[in-house]
């Protein structure tokens, strides 16, 4: 099948799911019964760490949403309002933002002063409900999330039919779209041997300017903080389909560790997407607090741990995927030293220290944590 | 008093009460022109009410404020009381601290407590305008009414009569006082109007007529034709007495032995109780009270506090009564709910007191403002110093959120409600002579709080019921409006017609509402766990600190 036929098939499946659900509701009301839909719970209460697959997954808890219920009627109405807007969108063959959907569906309910949605904060969770309730990916619903992050490196890709050589992307790189499914993005001509994910775009720029990826035959990506769905999915696909190892380079602080954790195990919020996004084999290449002594960094570049940092570290210490001996040592050392380090701390040695010495060293000596 | 033969001793002379007032008028509630007007009306009305009640007459009181200029007014207060005989008339109005109200121990419940009130108003008028007060009074025996124009001699605290006449008066008996003064009239909070209205609430047996400076007349009709029971005088109760007072009583008593001292000077103490107290104190019943040492007095007071004594006799206290208080509140406001409670008497510092509370809810009362608070002591409204009053403290110490009102922190609650707290006592403890705030005795706060909580519970029941009813009405609207929306979406998803779908939904909604099978207010998330899986707690980062 062609990518286009694939897309058509997915569209038809989603539309059928919507139609079946709507017809079931109509049948229920004809039987004078209370219409209901079941939606998996997405909160912390229904999230667990799957020891076998090494990722955060959504549990089996479900909420039943009924229409004739004072507390649920509004959400029930909203769910189908969004579904009907999505149907229109899918049929038109276009893709839009979740903010657009909010504006498409917001209107005053007849005979009232009440609005179908008071705020986008109200419509976003309904979209997520539909994703999990109808088992549909956001892109399958013709929706894209925010786009953040960029990629350059030893690979050529095809995006929506356009061939793009990621070796020739100048200083800015290729902006990763939110939908990078095989129907949209295909890989061609890969000469990369690994993927390096960098927490911060400023540090990523250093790596790009120094053409680190050319010298070391790799792909470098960043996500401006916690990476958005597109970046996570792209790295996962590159890693799976081209069998490339993934290295993660983040600050030596709780937030950096959280970003690593999201890439590796998935997040609580998007637990239902872990199966497509988590990369359990991702390796933590730095920055380690042990690097402070190892590279003789000056005291001036350290940042004192705040109370909240200490609290978070002690929580991370209990995470199931941080139970290995070397991870425990890393976290305890951070607490013992009482400070954190940013990637830029390495620039105290030399601006390109990170690309010329630090990372090549780490890779050569296989100094990473898993 | 002044000794005119020895002027050299002037600096050492005792100043007269009137002179003291002139220098310290703020202590008595004459500190500003608005307040002076209110205090004057208040003192005159208090006197009228007390006079009527002691004469067993259903009070009919007429209050008028005449305006001469923005800063000059005349107050006129007239009652149908028994009237004052000519020989006492000048003294009753022209001498501070006149009369029998100023007592030391025990006593009976009355409005005015120090007898300083009305003459203070006359003195204030005299000091600000230079004009005398005019009083008219007629007793049943008098053929004609006595009319006096009088001033107060500041140095001697004695009335100076400027003119005296007799007139024909269409009243059988009664008293009228007219005082001109520098003042300011307002209709805001703590105003004369407010005072009259509140007085009407706690005096349901009174008809009050008020004529404001514009000539507008308002009549607050009595809601009951029965006078409150005449309060009786009683002695102090052993449980609340303090050492200082006990020592004074020991010195001043005519009893010759401790046992008879206890029996004759205290309420609820008979020979048995007296023996028990003395046994606990380890004192000989025959000791002469005047020879009791400070140590012995201390043992005695401990024993008095600890002994089992009957609760103070309530005969000295005259509650308004829960039924009447409720009725009175209902006649003042258009309410959806009212409840009142009268507590049994308790004691503070040897003085019996009782607390009454009424709560009104709904109707025209504004929902978005703080609750209207009415504080009363012995049927007198307390209009100033709300924040400094023990009754206010009792109100704010209740958690009103439990009882259907809003409350931020420990503040006066808000919501469509009115709260009345009345404290009746032989000797109401005020924080100052201007009688605006009840002093903070723990016993008083506790009693008031208990009464408020009981009213609160009743209020909560009502509010809960009302809330459920509103919810049912809301349900009907919600389902009707949402049905339209939902049907439109379902029609779009299935290609069916919208109109018949809407009708079906509305019909089912109506049936379910009728049958009461609509599910409750809370979002009941039926959680179903199909398989047990090993779960680990996750949490350092909140869900949401995440990508979109």
Coordinates of C-alpha atoms in Angstrom, one line a residue, chain B residues 201-420:
Chain B
X201 CA -36.5 43.4 66.9
X202 CA -35.6 42.6 70.5
X203 CA -38.5 44.4 72.0
X204 CA -41.4 42.7 70.3
X205 CA -43.9 44.0 72.9
X206 CA -43.1 47.6 71.9
X207 CA -44.6 49.9 69.3
X208 CA -41.9 52.3 68.1
X209 CA -42.7 55.3 66.0
X210 CA -39.9 57.2 64.3
X211 CA -40.1 60.5 62.5
X212 CA -36.9 61.4 60.7
X213 CA -35.6 65.0 59.9
X214 CA -37.5 65.0 56.6
X215 CA -40.7 64.3 58.4
X216 CA -40.9 60.7 57.2
X217 CA -42.7 58.5 59.7
X218 CA -42.1 54.8 60.2
X219 CA -44.0 52.7 62.7
X220 CA -42.7 49.4 64.1
X221 CA -45.8 47.7 65.4
X222 CA -45.5 45.3 68.4
X223 CA -45.8 41.7 67.4
X224 CA -47.0 40.6 70.9
X225 CA -49.4 42.1 73.4
X226 CA -47.7 40.6 76.4
X227 CA -45.1 42.3 78.6
X228 CA -42.0 40.4 79.4
X229 CA -42.0 39.0 82.9
X230 CA -40.8 41.5 85.5
X231 CA -37.2 40.6 86.4
X232 CA -36.5 39.9 90.0
X233 CA -33.5 41.0 92.0
X234 CA -31.1 38.3 93.0
X235 CA -27.8 37.9 94.9
X236 CA -24.5 36.8 93.4
X237 CA -24.0 33.2 92.6
X238 CA -21.2 31.3 94.4
X239 CA -19.7 29.9 91.1
X240 CA -18.8 33.2 89.5
X241 CA -17.7 35.3 92.4
X242 CA -14.2 36.8 92.4
X243 CA -11.8 37.3 95.4
X244 CA -12.0 41.1 95.4
X245 CA -15.8 41.2 95.5
X246 CA -15.9 38.4 98.1
X247 CA -13.6 40.4 100.4
X248 CA -15.7 43.5 100.0
X249 CA -18.8 41.5 100.8
X250 CA -17.2 40.0 103.9
X251 CA -16.4 43.5 105.2
X252 CA -19.8 45.0 104.4
X253 CA -22.1 42.2 105.4
X254 CA -24.4 42.4 108.5
X255 CA -24.2 38.6 109.0
X256 CA -22.3 37.6 112.1
X257 CA -21.1 34.2 111.1
X258 CA -19.7 32.7 107.9
X259 CA -22.5 30.3 107.5
X260 CA -25.2 32.9 107.8
X261 CA -23.1 35.1 105.5
X262 CA -23.2 32.5 102.8
X263 CA -26.9 31.8 103.2
X264 CA -28.0 35.5 103.2
X265 CA -25.6 37.0 100.7
X266 CA -25.6 34.4 97.9
X267 CA -28.0 32.9 95.5
X268 CA -28.9 29.2 95.7
X269 CA -27.1 28.7 99.0
X270 CA -29.0 27.0 101.8
X271 CA -27.8 25.6 105.1
X272 CA -26.7 22.3 103.5
X273 CA -24.7 24.0 100.7
X274 CA -23.2 26.5 103.2
X275 CA -22.0 23.6 105.4
X276 CA -20.6 21.8 102.4
X277 CA -18.7 24.9 101.2
X278 CA -17.2 25.5 104.7
X279 CA -16.3 21.9 105.0
X280 CA -14.4 21.9 101.8
X281 CA -12.7 25.3 102.8
X282 CA -11.9 23.9 106.2
X283 CA -13.4 26.9 107.9
X284 CA -15.4 27.2 111.1
X285 CA -19.0 28.2 110.3
X286 CA -18.9 30.5 113.3
X287 CA -16.1 32.8 112.2
X288 CA -17.2 36.4 112.0
X289 CA -17.0 37.5 108.3
X290 CA -15.1 40.6 109.2
X291 CA -12.3 38.5 110.8
X292 CA -11.7 36.3 107.8
X293 CA -8.0 36.5 106.8
X294 CA -6.9 36.8 103.1
X295 CA -5.8 33.2 103.2
X296 CA -9.1 32.0 104.6
X297 CA -10.9 34.1 102.0
X298 CA -8.9 32.4 99.3
X299 CA -9.8 28.9 100.7
X300 CA -13.4 30.0 100.9
X301 CA -13.5 31.2 97.3
X302 CA -11.9 27.9 96.0
X303 CA -14.6 26.0 98.0
X304 CA -17.4 28.2 96.6
X305 CA -16.2 27.6 93.0
X306 CA -15.8 23.9 93.6
X307 CA -19.0 23.2 95.5
X308 CA -22.1 21.7 93.9
X309 CA -24.6 24.6 93.7
X310 CA -27.8 24.8 91.7
X311 CA -27.6 26.9 88.6
X312 CA -28.5 30.5 89.2
X313 CA -32.1 31.3 89.4
X314 CA -33.4 32.5 86.1
X315 CA -36.0 34.7 87.7
X316 CA -33.6 37.6 87.5
X317 CA -33.2 37.2 83.7
X318 CA -35.9 38.0 81.1
X319 CA -35.2 36.3 77.8
X320 CA -37.1 37.5 74.8
X321 CA -37.9 33.8 74.1
X322 CA -37.0 31.8 71.0
X323 CA -40.6 31.9 69.6
X324 CA -40.9 35.6 70.0
X325 CA -37.4 36.4 68.7
X326 CA -38.1 34.4 65.6
X327 CA -41.5 36.1 65.1
X328 CA -39.9 39.5 65.5
X329 CA -37.1 38.8 63.1
X330 CA -39.7 37.5 60.5
X331 CA -41.8 40.6 60.9
X332 CA -38.7 42.7 60.2
X333 CA -37.4 40.8 57.2
X334 CA -39.0 38.8 54.4
X335 CA -37.2 35.5 55.1
X336 CA -37.2 32.0 53.7
X337 CA -36.0 30.5 57.0
X338 CA -35.7 31.7 60.6
X339 CA -34.7 29.9 63.7
X340 CA -34.1 31.0 67.3
X341 CA -32.8 29.5 70.4
X342 CA -32.8 30.6 74.1
X343 CA -30.1 28.9 76.2
X344 CA -30.5 28.1 79.8
X345 CA -28.8 30.6 82.2
X346 CA -25.1 30.3 83.0
X347 CA -22.8 32.4 85.2
X348 CA -19.8 34.6 84.7
X349 CA -18.1 36.2 87.7
X350 CA -21.1 35.4 89.8
X351 CA -23.5 37.1 87.5
X352 CA -26.2 35.0 85.8
X353 CA -26.6 35.6 82.1
X354 CA -28.3 33.9 79.2
X355 CA -27.7 33.9 75.5
X356 CA -30.3 34.0 72.8
X357 CA -29.5 33.6 69.1
X358 CA -31.7 33.9 66.0
X359 CA -30.8 33.4 62.4
X360 CA -32.7 34.4 59.4
X361 CA -31.9 33.3 55.9
X362 CA -32.8 34.1 52.3
X363 CA -35.6 36.3 50.9
X364 CA -34.4 39.8 50.1
X365 CA -31.2 39.5 52.0
X366 CA -28.2 40.1 49.7
X367 CA -26.2 36.9 49.0
X368 CA -22.9 38.6 48.2
X369 CA -22.3 40.6 51.3
X370 CA -21.3 39.8 54.8
X371 CA -24.1 38.6 57.1
X372 CA -26.1 41.3 59.0
X373 CA -25.0 41.1 62.6
X374 CA -27.2 42.3 65.4
X375 CA -25.7 42.3 68.8
X376 CA -27.8 43.1 71.9
X377 CA -27.2 43.3 75.6
X378 CA -30.3 43.4 77.7
X379 CA -32.5 44.3 74.7
X380 CA -30.2 47.2 73.8
X381 CA -28.6 47.2 70.3
X382 CA -24.8 47.4 70.3
X383 CA -24.0 49.5 67.3
X384 CA -20.3 50.3 67.7
X385 CA -17.1 48.4 68.2
X386 CA -18.3 45.2 66.5
X387 CA -14.8 43.9 66.3
X388 CA -14.1 44.3 70.0
X389 CA -17.2 42.5 71.2
X390 CA -17.2 39.0 72.7
X391 CA -20.5 38.3 70.9
X392 CA -18.7 39.0 67.6
X393 CA -15.9 36.7 68.6
X394 CA -18.4 33.9 69.3
X395 CA -19.8 34.4 65.8
X396 CA -16.4 34.4 64.0
X397 CA -15.2 31.4 66.0
X398 CA -17.9 29.3 64.5
X399 CA -17.0 27.5 61.2
X400 CA -19.9 28.8 59.1
X401 CA -18.9 26.9 56.1
X402 CA -20.3 23.8 57.8
X403 CA -23.6 25.6 58.1
X404 CA -24.2 26.8 54.6
X405 CA -22.6 30.2 54.7
X406 CA -19.4 31.5 53.2
X407 CA -16.5 32.5 55.4
X408 CA -13.0 33.5 54.7
X409 CA -10.7 32.6 57.6
X410 CA -12.1 33.6 61.0
X411 CA -14.1 36.5 59.8
X412 CA -17.8 37.4 59.9
X413 CA -19.5 35.0 57.4
X414 CA -21.1 36.2 54.3
X415 CA -24.3 35.1 52.6
X416 CA -28.0 36.0 52.6
X417 CA -28.4 35.8 56.3
X418 CA -29.0 37.9 59.5
X419 CA -27.7 36.8 62.8
X420 CA -29.0 38.1 66.1

